[in-house]
Coordinates of C-alpha atoms in Angstrom, one line a residue:
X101 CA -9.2 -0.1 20.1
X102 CA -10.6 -1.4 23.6
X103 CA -13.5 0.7 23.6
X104 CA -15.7 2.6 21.2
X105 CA -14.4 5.3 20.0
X106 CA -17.2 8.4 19.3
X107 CA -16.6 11.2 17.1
X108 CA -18.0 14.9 17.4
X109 CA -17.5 16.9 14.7
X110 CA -19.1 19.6 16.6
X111 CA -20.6 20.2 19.9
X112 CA -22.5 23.4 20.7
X113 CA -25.5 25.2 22.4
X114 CA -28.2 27.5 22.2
X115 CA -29.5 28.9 25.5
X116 CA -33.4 29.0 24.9
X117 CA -34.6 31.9 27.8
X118 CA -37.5 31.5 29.7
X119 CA -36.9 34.8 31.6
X120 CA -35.1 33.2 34.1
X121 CA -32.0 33.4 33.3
X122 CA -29.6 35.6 35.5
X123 CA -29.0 39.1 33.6
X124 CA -25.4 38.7 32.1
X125 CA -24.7 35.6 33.5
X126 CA -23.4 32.8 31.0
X127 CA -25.2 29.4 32.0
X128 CA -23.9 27.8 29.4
X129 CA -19.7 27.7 29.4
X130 CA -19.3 25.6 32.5
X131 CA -21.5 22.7 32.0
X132 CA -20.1 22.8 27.8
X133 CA -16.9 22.7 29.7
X134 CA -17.6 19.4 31.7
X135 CA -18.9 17.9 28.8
X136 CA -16.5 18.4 26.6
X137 CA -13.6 17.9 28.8
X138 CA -14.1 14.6 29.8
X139 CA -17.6 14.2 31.1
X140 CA -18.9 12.9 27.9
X141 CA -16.2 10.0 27.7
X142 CA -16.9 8.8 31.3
X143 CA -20.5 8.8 30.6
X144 CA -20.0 6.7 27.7
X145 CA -18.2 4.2 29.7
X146 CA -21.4 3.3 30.6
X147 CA -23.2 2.9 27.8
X148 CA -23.4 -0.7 25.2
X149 CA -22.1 0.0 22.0
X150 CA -20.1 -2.0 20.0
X151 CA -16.9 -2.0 20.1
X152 CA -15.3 0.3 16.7
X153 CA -15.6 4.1 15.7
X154 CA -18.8 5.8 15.7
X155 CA -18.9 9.2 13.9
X156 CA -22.0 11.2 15.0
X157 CA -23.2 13.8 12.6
X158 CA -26.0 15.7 14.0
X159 CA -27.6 15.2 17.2
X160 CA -30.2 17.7 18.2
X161 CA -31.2 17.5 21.9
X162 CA -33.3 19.7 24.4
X163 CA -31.9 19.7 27.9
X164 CA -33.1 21.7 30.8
X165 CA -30.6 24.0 32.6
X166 CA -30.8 24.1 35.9
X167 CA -29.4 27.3 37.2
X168 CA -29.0 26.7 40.6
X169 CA -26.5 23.3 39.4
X170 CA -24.2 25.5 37.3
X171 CA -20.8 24.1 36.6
X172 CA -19.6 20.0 37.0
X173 CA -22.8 18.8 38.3
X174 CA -24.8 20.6 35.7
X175 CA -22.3 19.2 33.3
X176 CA -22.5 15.8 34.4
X177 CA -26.5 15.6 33.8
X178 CA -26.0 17.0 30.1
X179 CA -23.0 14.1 29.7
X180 CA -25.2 11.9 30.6
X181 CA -28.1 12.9 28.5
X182 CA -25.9 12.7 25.1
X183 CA -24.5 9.5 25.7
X184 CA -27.7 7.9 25.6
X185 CA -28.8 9.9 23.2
X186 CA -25.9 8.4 21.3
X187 CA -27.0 4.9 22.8
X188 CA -30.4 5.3 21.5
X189 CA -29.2 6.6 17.5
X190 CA -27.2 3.5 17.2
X191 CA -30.0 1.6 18.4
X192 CA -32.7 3.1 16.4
X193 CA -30.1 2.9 13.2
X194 CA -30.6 6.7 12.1
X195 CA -28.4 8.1 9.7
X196 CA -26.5 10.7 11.1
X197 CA -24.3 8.0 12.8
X198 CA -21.9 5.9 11.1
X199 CA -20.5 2.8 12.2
X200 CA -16.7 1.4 11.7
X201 CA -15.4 -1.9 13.2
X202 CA -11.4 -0.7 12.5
X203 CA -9.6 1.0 10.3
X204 CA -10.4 -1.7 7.2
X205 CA -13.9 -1.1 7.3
X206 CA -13.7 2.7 7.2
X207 CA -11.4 2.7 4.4
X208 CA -13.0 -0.1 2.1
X209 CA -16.2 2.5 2.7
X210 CA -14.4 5.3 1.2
X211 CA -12.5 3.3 -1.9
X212 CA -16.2 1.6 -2.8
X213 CA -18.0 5.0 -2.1
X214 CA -15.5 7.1 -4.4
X215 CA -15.8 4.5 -7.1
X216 CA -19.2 4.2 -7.4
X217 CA -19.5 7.9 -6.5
X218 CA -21.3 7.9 -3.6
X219 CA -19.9 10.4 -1.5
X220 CA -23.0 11.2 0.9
X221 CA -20.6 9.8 4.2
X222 CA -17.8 12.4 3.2
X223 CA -18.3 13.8 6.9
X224 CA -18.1 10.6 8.3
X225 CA -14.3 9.8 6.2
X226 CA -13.4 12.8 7.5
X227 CA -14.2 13.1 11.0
X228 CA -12.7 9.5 11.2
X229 CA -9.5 10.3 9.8
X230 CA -9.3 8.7 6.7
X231 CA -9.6 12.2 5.0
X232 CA -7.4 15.4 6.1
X233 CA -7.9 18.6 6.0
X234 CA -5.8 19.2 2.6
X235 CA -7.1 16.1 0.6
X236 CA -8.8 16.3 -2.8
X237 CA -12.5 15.8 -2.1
X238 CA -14.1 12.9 -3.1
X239 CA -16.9 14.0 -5.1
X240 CA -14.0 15.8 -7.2
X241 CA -10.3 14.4 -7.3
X242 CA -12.2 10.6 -6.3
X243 CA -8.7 9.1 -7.4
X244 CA -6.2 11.6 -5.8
X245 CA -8.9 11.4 -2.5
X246 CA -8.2 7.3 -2.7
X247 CA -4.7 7.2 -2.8
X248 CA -4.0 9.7 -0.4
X249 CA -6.0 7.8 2.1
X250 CA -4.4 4.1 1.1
X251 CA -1.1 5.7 1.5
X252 CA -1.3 6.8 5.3
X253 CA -2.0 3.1 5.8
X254 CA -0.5 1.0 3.0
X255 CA -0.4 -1.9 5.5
X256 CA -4.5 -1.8 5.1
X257 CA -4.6 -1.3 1.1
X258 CA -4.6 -4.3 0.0
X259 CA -7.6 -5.6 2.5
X260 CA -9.5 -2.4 1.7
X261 CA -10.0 -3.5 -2.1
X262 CA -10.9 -6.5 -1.4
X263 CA -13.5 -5.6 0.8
X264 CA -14.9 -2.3 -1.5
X265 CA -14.6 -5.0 -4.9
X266 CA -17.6 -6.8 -4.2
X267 CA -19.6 -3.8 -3.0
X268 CA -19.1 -1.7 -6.1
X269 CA -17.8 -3.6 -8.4
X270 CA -14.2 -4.1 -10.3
X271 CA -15.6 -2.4 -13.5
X272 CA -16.0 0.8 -10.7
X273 CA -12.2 0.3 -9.4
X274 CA -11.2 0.4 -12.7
X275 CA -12.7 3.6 -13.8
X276 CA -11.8 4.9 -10.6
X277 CA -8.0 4.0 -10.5
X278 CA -7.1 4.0 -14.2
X279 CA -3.5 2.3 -15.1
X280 CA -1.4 4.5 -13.1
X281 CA -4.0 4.2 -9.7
X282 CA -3.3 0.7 -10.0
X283 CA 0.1 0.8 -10.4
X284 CA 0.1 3.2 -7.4
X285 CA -1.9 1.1 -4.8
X286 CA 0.4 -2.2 -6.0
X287 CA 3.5 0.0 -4.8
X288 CA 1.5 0.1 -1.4
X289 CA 0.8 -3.2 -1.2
X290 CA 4.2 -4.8 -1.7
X291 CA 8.0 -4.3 -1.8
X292 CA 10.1 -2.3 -4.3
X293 CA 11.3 -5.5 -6.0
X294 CA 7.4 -6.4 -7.5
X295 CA 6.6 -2.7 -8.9
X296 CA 9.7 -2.0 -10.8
X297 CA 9.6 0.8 -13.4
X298 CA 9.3 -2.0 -16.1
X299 CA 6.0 -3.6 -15.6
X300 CA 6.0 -7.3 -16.0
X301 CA 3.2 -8.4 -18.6
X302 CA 1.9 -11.6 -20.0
X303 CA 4.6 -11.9 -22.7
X304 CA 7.2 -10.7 -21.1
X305 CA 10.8 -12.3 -21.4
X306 CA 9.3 -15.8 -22.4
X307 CA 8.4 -18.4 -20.1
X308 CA 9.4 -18.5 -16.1
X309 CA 10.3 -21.7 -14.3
X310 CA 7.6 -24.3 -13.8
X311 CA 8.2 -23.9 -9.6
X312 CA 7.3 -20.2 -10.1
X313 CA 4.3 -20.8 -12.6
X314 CA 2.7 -23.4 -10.1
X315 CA 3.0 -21.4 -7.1
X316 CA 1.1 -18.7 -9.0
X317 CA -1.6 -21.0 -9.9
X318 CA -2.3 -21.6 -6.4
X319 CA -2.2 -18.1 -5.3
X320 CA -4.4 -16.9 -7.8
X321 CA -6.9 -20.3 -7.6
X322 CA -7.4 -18.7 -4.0
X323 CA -7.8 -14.7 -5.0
X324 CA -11.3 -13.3 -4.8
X325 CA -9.8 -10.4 -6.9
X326 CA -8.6 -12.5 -9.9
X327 CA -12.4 -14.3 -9.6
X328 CA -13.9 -10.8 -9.8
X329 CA -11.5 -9.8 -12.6
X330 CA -12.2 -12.9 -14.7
X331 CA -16.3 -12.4 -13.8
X332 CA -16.1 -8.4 -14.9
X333 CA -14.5 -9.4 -18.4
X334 CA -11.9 -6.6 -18.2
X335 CA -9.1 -6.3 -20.6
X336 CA -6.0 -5.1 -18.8
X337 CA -2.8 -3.4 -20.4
X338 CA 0.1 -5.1 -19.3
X339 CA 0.8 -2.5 -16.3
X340 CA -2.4 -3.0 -14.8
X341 CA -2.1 -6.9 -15.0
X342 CA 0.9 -6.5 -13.6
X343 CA -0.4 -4.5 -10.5
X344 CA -3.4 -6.6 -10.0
X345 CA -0.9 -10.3 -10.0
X346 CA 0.5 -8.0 -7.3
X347 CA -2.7 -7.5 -5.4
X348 CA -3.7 -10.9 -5.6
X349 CA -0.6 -12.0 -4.5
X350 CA -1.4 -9.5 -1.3
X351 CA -4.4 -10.9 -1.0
X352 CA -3.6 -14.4 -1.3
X353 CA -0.6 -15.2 0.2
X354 CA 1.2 -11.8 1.8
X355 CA 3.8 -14.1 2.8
X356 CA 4.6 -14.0 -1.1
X357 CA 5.8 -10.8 -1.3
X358 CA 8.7 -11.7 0.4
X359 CA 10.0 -14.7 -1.4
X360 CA 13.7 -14.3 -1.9
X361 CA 13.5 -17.6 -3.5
X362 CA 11.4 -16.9 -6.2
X363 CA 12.3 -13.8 -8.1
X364 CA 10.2 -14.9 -11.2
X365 CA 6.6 -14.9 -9.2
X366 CA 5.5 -11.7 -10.4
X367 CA 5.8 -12.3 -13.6
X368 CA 4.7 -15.8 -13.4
X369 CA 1.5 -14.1 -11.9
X370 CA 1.3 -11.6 -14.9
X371 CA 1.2 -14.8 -17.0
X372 CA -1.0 -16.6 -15.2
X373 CA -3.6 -13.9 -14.6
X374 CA -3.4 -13.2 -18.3
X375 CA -4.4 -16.4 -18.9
X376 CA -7.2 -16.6 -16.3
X377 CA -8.6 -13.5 -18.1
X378 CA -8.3 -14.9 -21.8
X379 CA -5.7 -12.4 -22.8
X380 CA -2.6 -14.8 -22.9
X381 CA -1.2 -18.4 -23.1
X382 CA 0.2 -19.9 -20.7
X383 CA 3.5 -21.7 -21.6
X384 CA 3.4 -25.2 -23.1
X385 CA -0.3 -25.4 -24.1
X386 CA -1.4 -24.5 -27.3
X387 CA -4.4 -21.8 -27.8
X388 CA -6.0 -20.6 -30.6
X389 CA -5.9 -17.3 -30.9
X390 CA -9.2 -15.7 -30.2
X391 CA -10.4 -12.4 -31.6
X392 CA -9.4 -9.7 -29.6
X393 CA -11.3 -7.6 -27.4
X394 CA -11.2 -3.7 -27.0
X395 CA -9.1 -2.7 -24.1
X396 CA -10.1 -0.3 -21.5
X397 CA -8.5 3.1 -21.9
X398 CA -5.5 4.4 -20.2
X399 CA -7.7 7.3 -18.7
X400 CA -10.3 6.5 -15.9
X401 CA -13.9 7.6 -17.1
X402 CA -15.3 10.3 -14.9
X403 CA -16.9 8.7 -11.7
X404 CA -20.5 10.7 -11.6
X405 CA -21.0 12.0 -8.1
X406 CA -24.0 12.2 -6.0
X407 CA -24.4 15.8 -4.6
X408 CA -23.6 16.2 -1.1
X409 CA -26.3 17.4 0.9
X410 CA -26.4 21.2 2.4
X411 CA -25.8 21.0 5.7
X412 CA -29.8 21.6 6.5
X413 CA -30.8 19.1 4.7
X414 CA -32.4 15.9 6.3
X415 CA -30.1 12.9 6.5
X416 CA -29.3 11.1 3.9
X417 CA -26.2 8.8 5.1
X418 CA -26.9 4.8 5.1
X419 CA -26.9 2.8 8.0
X420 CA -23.6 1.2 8.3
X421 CA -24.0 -2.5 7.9
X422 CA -23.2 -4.7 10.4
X423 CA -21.0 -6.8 7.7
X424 CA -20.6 -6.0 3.9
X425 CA -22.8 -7.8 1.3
X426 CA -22.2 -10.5 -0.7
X427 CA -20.3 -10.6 -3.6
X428 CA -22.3 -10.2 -6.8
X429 CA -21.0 -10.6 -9.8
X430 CA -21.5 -8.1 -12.6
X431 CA -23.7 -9.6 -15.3
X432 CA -21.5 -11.0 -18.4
X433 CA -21.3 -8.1 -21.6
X434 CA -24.2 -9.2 -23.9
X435 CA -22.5 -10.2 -27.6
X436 CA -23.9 -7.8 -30.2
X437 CA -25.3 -9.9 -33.0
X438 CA -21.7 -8.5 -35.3
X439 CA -19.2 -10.1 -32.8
X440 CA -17.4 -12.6 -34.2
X441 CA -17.4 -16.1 -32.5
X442 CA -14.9 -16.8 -29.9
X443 CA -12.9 -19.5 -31.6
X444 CA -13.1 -23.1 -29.3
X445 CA -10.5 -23.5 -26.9
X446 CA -9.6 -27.5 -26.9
X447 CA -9.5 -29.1 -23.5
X448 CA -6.5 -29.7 -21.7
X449 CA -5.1 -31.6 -18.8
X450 CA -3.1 -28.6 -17.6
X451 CA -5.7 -26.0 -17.0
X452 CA -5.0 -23.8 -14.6
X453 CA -7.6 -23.6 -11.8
X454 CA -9.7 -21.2 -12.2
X455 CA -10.8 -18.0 -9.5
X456 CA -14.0 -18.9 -8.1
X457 CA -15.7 -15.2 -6.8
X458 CA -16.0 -16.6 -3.2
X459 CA -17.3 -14.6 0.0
X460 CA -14.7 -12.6 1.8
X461 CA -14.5 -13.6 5.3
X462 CA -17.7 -11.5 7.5
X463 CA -17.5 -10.6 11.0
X464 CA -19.2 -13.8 12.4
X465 CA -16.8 -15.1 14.7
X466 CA -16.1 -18.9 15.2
X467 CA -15.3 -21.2 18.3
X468 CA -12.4 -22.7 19.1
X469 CA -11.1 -24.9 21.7
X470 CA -7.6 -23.0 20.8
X471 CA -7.9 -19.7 20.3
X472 CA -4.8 -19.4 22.3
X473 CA -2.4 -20.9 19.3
X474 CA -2.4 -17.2 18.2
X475 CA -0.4 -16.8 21.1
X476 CA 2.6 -18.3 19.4
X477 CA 3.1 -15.5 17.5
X478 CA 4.5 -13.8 20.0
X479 CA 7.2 -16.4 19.7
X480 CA 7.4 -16.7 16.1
X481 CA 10.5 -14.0 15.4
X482 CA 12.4 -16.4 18.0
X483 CA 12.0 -19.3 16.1
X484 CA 13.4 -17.5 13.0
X485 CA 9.4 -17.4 11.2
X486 CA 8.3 -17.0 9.1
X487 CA 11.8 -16.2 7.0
X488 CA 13.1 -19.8 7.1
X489 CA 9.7 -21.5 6.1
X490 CA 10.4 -18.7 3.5
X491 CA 13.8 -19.9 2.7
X492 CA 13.6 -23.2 3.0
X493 CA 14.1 -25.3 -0.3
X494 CA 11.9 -28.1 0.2
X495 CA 8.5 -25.2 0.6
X496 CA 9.4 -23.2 -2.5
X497 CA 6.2 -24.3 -4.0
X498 CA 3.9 -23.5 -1.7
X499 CA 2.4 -20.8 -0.2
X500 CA 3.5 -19.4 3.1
X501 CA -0.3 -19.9 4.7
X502 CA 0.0 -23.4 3.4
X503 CA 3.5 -23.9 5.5
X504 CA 1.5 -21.5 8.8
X505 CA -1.3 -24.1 8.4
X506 CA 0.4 -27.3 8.2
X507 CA 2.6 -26.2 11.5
X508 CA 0.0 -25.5 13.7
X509 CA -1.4 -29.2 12.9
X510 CA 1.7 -30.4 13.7
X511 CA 2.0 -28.5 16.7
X512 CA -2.0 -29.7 17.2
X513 CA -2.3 -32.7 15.5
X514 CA -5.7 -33.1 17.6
X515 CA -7.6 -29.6 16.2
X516 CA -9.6 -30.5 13.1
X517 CA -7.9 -28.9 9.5
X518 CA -10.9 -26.7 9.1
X519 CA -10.3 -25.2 13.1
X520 CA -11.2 -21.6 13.4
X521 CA -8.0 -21.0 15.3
X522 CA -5.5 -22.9 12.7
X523 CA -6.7 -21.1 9.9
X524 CA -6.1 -17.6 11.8
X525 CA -2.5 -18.6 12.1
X526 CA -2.7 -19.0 7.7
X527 CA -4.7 -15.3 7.8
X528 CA -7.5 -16.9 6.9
X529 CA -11.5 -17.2 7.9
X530 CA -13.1 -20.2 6.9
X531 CA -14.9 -18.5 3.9
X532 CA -11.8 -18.6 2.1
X533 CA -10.1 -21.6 3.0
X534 CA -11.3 -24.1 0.6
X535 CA -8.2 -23.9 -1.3
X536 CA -6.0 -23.8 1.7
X537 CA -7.6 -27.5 3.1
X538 CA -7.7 -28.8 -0.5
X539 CA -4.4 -28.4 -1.5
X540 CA -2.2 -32.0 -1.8
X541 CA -1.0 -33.6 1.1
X542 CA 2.8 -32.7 1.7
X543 CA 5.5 -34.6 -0.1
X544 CA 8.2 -36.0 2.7
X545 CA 10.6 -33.4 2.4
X546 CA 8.0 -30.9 3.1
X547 CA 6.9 -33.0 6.4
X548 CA 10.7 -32.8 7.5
X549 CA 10.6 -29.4 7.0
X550 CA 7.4 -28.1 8.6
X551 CA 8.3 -30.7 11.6
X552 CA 11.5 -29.2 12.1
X553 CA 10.3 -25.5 12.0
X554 CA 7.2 -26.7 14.6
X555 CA 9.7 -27.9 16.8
X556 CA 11.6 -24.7 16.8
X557 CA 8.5 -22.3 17.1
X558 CA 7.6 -24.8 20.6
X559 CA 10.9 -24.3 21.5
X560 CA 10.7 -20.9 21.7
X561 CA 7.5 -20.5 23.0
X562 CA 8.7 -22.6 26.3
X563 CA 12.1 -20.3 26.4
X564 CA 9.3 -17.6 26.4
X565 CA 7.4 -19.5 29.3
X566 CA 10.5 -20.0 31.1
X567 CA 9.3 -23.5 32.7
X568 CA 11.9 -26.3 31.6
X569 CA 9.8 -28.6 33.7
X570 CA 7.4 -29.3 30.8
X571 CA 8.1 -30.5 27.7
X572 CA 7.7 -28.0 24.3
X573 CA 4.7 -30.1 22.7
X574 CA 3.2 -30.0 26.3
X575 CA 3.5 -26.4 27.1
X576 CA 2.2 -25.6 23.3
X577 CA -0.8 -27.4 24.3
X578 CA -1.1 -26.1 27.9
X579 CA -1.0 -21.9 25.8
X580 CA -3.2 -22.7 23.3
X581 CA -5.7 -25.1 25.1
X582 CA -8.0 -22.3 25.7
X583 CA -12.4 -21.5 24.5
X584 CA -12.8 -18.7 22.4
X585 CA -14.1 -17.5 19.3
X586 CA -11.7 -15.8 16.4
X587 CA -13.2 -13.3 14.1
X588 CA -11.1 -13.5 10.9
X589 CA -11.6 -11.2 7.9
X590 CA -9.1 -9.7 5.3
X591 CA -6.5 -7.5 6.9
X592 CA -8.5 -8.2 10.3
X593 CA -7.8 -11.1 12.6
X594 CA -9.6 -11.0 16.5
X595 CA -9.5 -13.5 19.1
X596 CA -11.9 -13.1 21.7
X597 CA -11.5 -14.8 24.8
X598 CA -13.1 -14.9 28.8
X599 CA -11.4 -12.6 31.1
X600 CA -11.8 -15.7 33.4
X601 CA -9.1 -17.1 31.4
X602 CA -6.4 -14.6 31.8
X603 CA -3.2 -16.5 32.2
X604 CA -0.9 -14.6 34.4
X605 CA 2.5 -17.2 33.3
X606 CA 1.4 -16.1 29.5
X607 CA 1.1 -13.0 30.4
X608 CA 4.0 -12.4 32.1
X609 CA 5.9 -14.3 28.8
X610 CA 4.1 -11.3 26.6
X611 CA 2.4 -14.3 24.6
X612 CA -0.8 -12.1 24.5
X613 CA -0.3 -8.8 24.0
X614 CA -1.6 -7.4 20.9
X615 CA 0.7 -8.1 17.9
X616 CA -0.9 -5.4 15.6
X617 CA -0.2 -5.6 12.0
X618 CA 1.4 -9.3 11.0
X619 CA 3.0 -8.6 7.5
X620 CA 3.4 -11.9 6.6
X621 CA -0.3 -12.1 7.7
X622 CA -1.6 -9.2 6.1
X623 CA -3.4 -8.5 9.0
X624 CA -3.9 -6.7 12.3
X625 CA -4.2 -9.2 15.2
X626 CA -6.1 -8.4 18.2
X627 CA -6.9 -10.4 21.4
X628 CA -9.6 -9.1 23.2
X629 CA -10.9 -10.4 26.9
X630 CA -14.5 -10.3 27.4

């Protein structure tokens, strides 16, 4: 959204008379007219608030009526009034106004909210939209509330957990989702092929290929949700380790999801998970067996549910925070003095790397001298991307932000790896892009192939330019050669840029208009001119 976005749940008046109002006149209707009909968005044109959603639950204001300035003018003075009204709530931070950046925020608020059953911004779900009329209520069905929201957005689900795990915790999600909510919000997060009606466990049809096994190393050595899995000690049945390799996946790579290549990655991620969680060995290392753990039950505990408050009551809604916490994670079980001792595991070479519980990426933007390389997206479906990096034999074993990452270095061989604006183009922040810039160097059929594929995607984008007179690598530079500062969190990616900068030859090519939600991303993509 361009501009804030402010919502009412309810906008009324009580005429307070002095004696002089007009016998049977009605002071009231035309200036509540203005107001509501327009008068209150223009004056909140006016008015510095950040850009997002703001949901405004009570605002109690005395205004004079003046009756000799009855109808638009009278209107106008009120419009103005409650916008700064507005203007001076968010300021102050009161709780009766809740703040949402987009659409991921709001709905990691409700998924962490119902799972550690805090329900107190129920009103602010609902007047944003994330709750219907018709939806089990939080406080009650918090499960059945959930998934009805994921579901009229599945393209945010995946970005929503990973933003509400670290606020209330995995151990929460799981009581809240159960084996079948899990299973549920996996078949949101990816294609038909990965949820099929046979989950795919750790011991499931013997070993897979060692391509597939790799590749799954790497996506889960980069998942903040298999670090926070590992951290919570959970013991999964195989259908919920199935749906969280699926999540990670989502969370890792989206690009993933779409492997034609590699039928054998989800259950090469069940494997692998298993064994990042203690509950399997992976194939061709040897493991003692260790005593085994309770596992969770099929049945989601009851979430306990702070009352809501009457509609009276003072406020009792949080500030919204400007950017969610830290991780933290939850504190190891404590071994009662009865447990057996876990049996030594015996080093070995082949260890899988293990999930480190890392930061997701927070609003903080970062400069750039390129935040126009984003741009090329516009050209990407021209140059056949991403489904021939996808394709392409000599990347099978790596991940498609790996192959997003390595092109736009070749395409800008003089941006630094670590570039704000080259890890966008991977769907990545810097927070989580310490696996991404450590991975090994590319073997010399993978440099063929990611030169080739760069030299297409310039290709296009100066068909898209329409100026033959410059040369691809040149007119790459000349779109992406541009200050700015790019804002990228999970299932979020914004490029902030001057207006003195507007291109009208890019412009004119469609290079930046929004792209909106980027599958192979797993994000929503946003330019915005300020």
């Amino acid at each position: 959204m361009s501009v804030p976005a402010v919502t009412i749940g309810r906008f009324s008046a009580t005429l307070h008379d002095d004696g002089s109002a007009r016998p049977g006149g009605d002071g009231l209707t035309a200036p509540l007219r203005c107001v509501v009909d327009g008068g209150l968005a223009l004056a909140l044109r006016e008015v510095r608030l950040p850009e997002g959603r703001w949901c405004v639950r009570r605002l109690r204001l005395s205004l004079p009526l003046d009756l000799d300035r009855p109808g638009p003018d009278g209107g106008r003075v009120w419009s103005v009034a409650v916008a700064a009204a507005i203007e001076r709530a968010v300021r102050e931070g009161g709780g009766d106004v809740v703040h949402y950046r987009h659409d991921v925020d709001l709905l990691a608020d409700l998924v962490a909210g119902a799972a550690a059953g805090r329900t107190v911004r129920h009103w602010a779900w609902q007047q944003a939209g994330a709750l219907r009329p018709g939806d089990p209520a939080p406080g009650v069905e918090p499960r059945a509330a959930v998934l009805a929201a994921l579901g009229r957005a599945p393209q945010h689900a995946a970005a929503a957990l990973l933003r509400a795990a670290p606020v209330c915790g995995l151990t929460a999600l799981d009581r809240l989702f159960g084996e079948q909510g899990w299973q549920a919000v996996a078949g949101l997060a990816a294609v038909a092929s990965w949820c099929g009606p046979a989950p795919a466990g750790p011991d499931h049809d013997g070993p897979v290929p060692a391509p597939a096994r790799a590749l799954a190393r790497t996506l889960l050595a980069g998942s903040v949700l298999a670090g926070l899995a590992r951290s919570a000690r959970l013991r999964p049945g195989p259908a919920t380790l199935a749906a969280w390799a699926v999540l990670a996946a989502a969370e890792a790579d989206p690009g993933s999801l779409h492997r034609r290549p590699h039928p054998d990655l989800p259950r090469a991620l069940a494997q692998e998970l298993g064994v990042v969680l203690g509950q399997a060995t992976s194939p061709g290392r040897d493991r003692p067996a260790a005593p085994p753990a309770p596992t969770a039950p099929a049945v989601p505990a009851p979430v306990a549910a702070v009352p809501e408050p009457m509609p009276d009551s003072s406020p009792t809604v949080e500030a919204a925070r400007a950017h969610p916490p830290a991780p933290d994670e939850e504190p190891p079980a404590t071994p009662s003095p009865s447990d057996p001792a876990p049996a030594p595991v015996p080093a070995t070479p082949h260890r899988p790397p293990q999930p480190s519980v890392a930061a997701p990426d927070t609003p903080g933007g970062a400069c750039t001298a390129w935040a126009g390389l984003l741009f090329l997206l516009a050209a990407a479906p021209d140059a056949g991307l991403p489904q021939r990096a996808l394709d392409h034999p000599a990347l099978t074993a790596r991940p498609l932000r790996w192959v997003l990452h390595r092109l736009g270095r070749e395409l800008l061989p003089e941006a630094a790896p670590d570039d704000a604006a080259l890890l966008a183009l991977a769907g990545l922040g810097p927070a989580r892009a310490a696996v991404l810039l450590a991975a090994p160097p590319p073997t010399e059929p993978e440099r063929t192939a990611v030169r080739a594929l760069a030299t297409a995607w310039a290709s296009a984008t100066c068909a898209r330019l329409g100026d033959r007179e410059l040369e691809d690598a040149t007119a790459v530079r000349a779109v992406a050669r541009r200050s700015g500062e790019v804002c990228a969190e999970p299932g979020w990616i914004e490029v902030r840029l001057s207006v003195a900068d507007t291109d009208l030859t890019v412009r004119r090519a469609g290079l930046d208009l929004d792209p909106g939600w980027v599958p192979w991303l797993g994000a929503v993509v946003r330019y915005v001119y300020v």
